[in-house]
mmCIF file of C-alpha atoms in Angstrom:
data_model
loop_
_atom_site.group_PDB
_atom_site.id
_atom_site.type_symbol
_atom_site.label_atom_id
_atom_site.label_comp_id
_atom_site.label_asym_id
_atom_site.label_seq_id
_atom_site.Cartn_x
_atom_site.Cartn_y
_atom_site.Cartn_z
ATOM 1 C CA MET A 1 -7.624 -2.064 -14.659
ATOM 2 C CA SER A 2 -4.962 -0.224 -16.642
ATOM 3 C CA VAL A 3 -5.178 3.472 -17.456
ATOM 4 C CA GLN A 4 -5.557 2.617 -21.144
ATOM 5 C CA SER A 5 -8.467 0.291 -20.354
ATOM 6 C CA SER A 6 -10.109 2.952 -18.207
ATOM 7 C CA ILE A 7 -9.805 5.518 -20.980
ATOM 8 C CA GLU A 8 -11.152 3.099 -23.582
ATOM 9 C CA ASP A 9 -14.062 1.962 -21.386
ATOM 10 C CA THR A 10 -15.012 5.524 -20.476
ATOM 11 C CA THR A 11 -14.700 6.717 -24.065
ATOM 12 C CA GLU A 12 -16.823 3.808 -25.328
ATOM 13 C CA SER A 13 -19.470 4.555 -22.692
ATOM 14 C CA ILE A 14 -19.649 8.203 -23.720
ATOM 15 C CA ILE A 15 -19.756 7.363 -27.426
ATOM 16 C CA SER A 16 -22.429 4.739 -26.763
ATOM 17 C CA ALA A 17 -24.495 7.334 -24.908
ATOM 18 C CA LEU A 18 -24.157 9.599 -27.953
ATOM 19 C CA ALA A 19 -24.878 6.801 -30.463
ATOM 20 C CA ASN A 20 -27.845 8.667 -31.935
ATOM 21 C CA HIS A 21 -25.569 11.530 -32.968
ATOM 22 C CA ASP A 22 -23.307 9.784 -35.531
ATOM 23 C CA LEU A 23 -19.961 11.035 -34.266
ATOM 24 C CA SER A 24 -17.136 11.284 -36.773
ATOM 25 C CA ASP A 25 -13.771 9.650 -36.095
ATOM 26 C CA SER A 26 -12.295 13.052 -35.204
ATOM 27 C CA GLU A 27 -15.133 13.703 -32.741
ATOM 28 C CA LYS A 28 -14.574 10.278 -31.174
ATOM 29 C CA GLU A 29 -10.862 11.082 -30.881
ATOM 30 C CA GLU A 30 -11.743 14.387 -29.209
ATOM 31 C CA VAL A 31 -13.883 12.523 -26.651
ATOM 32 C CA LYS A 32 -10.876 10.310 -25.896
ATOM 33 C CA ASN A 33 -8.651 13.403 -25.540
ATOM 34 C CA ILE A 34 -11.136 14.998 -23.147
ATOM 35 C CA VAL A 35 -11.134 11.866 -20.984
ATOM 36 C CA THR A 36 -7.311 11.808 -21.036
ATOM 37 C CA ARG A 37 -7.081 15.492 -20.015
ATOM 38 C CA LEU A 38 -9.537 14.854 -17.184
ATOM 39 C CA LEU A 39 -7.408 11.976 -15.907
ATOM 40 C CA VAL A 40 -4.247 14.101 -16.062
ATOM 41 C CA LYS A 41 -5.970 16.910 -14.154
ATOM 42 C CA THR A 42 -7.255 14.432 -11.556
ATOM 43 C CA VAL A 43 -3.803 12.884 -11.095
ATOM 44 C CA ARG A 44 -2.227 16.316 -10.595
ATOM 45 C CA LYS A 45 -4.842 17.388 -8.046
ATOM 46 C CA THR A 46 -4.641 14.092 -6.168
ATOM 47 C CA THR A 47 -0.847 14.276 -6.023
ATOM 48 C CA LYS A 48 -0.989 17.847 -4.735
ATOM 49 C CA ASN A 49 -3.378 16.783 -1.969
ATOM 50 C CA GLN A 50 -1.191 13.797 -1.058
ATOM 51 C CA VAL A 51 1.916 15.983 -0.887
ATOM 52 C CA MET A 52 0.163 18.488 1.378
ATOM 53 C CA THR A 53 -1.037 15.663 3.620
ATOM 54 C CA ALA A 54 2.448 14.142 3.808
ATOM 55 C CA ALA A 55 3.964 17.509 4.706
ATOM 56 C CA GLN A 56 1.368 18.065 7.432
ATOM 57 C CA CYS A 57 1.751 14.576 8.859
ATOM 58 C CA CYS A 58 5.541 14.588 8.876
ATOM 59 C CA GLY A 59 5.794 18.046 10.471
ATOM 60 C CA LEU A 60 9.167 17.887 12.176
ATOM 61 C CA GLU A 61 10.380 15.253 9.749
ATOM 62 C CA LEU A 62 10.444 17.640 6.781
ATOM 63 C CA ASP A 63 13.269 15.699 5.177
ATOM 64 C CA LEU A 64 11.044 12.628 5.053
ATOM 65 C CA ALA A 65 8.148 14.735 3.745
ATOM 66 C CA HIS A 66 10.356 16.044 0.930
ATOM 67 C CA GLN A 67 11.445 12.520 0.030
ATOM 68 C CA ILE A 68 7.813 11.424 -0.097
ATOM 69 C CA GLU A 69 6.941 14.491 -2.178
ATOM 70 C CA GLU A 70 9.717 13.788 -4.678
ATOM 71 C CA GLU A 71 8.607 10.172 -5.070
ATOM 72 C CA MET A 72 4.968 11.201 -5.551
ATOM 73 C CA HIS A 73 5.951 13.766 -8.184
ATOM 74 C CA ARG A 74 8.144 11.235 -9.968
ATOM 75 C CA LYS A 75 5.309 8.714 -10.135
ATOM 76 C CA ARG A 76 2.801 11.402 -11.156
ATOM 77 C CA ASP A 77 5.076 12.581 -13.965
ATOM 78 C CA LEU A 78 5.501 9.013 -15.183
ATOM 79 C CA LEU A 79 1.727 8.456 -15.191
ATOM 80 C CA ILE A 80 1.119 11.742 -17.003
ATOM 81 C CA SER A 81 3.740 10.845 -19.593
ATOM 82 C CA ASN A 82 2.020 7.517 -20.152
ATOM 83 C CA LEU A 83 -1.373 9.220 -20.476
ATOM 84 C CA LYS A 84 -0.046 11.714 -22.995
ATOM 85 C CA ALA A 85 1.523 8.902 -25.012
ATOM 86 C CA LEU A 86 -1.933 7.370 -25.410
ATOM 87 C CA ARG A 87 -3.158 10.318 -27.495
#
């Protein structure tokens, strides 16, 4: 499932749960923005945990740990850019 699909499905589920409240288009957009911000925050936290784990596992191989860290940050930044473009 793509990130866009996840955001749309989650947003639709939330809006459906609030169906009795007649949300305006701007309120629906705000729900989507909240979901997007949550995903960005989750990606950042997950990446931080992965980097710490890689550094701990590689110990003496710090050069390898740094290479892994750089790649994780590059992929995280790309994902975050894509998420922000969805707004």
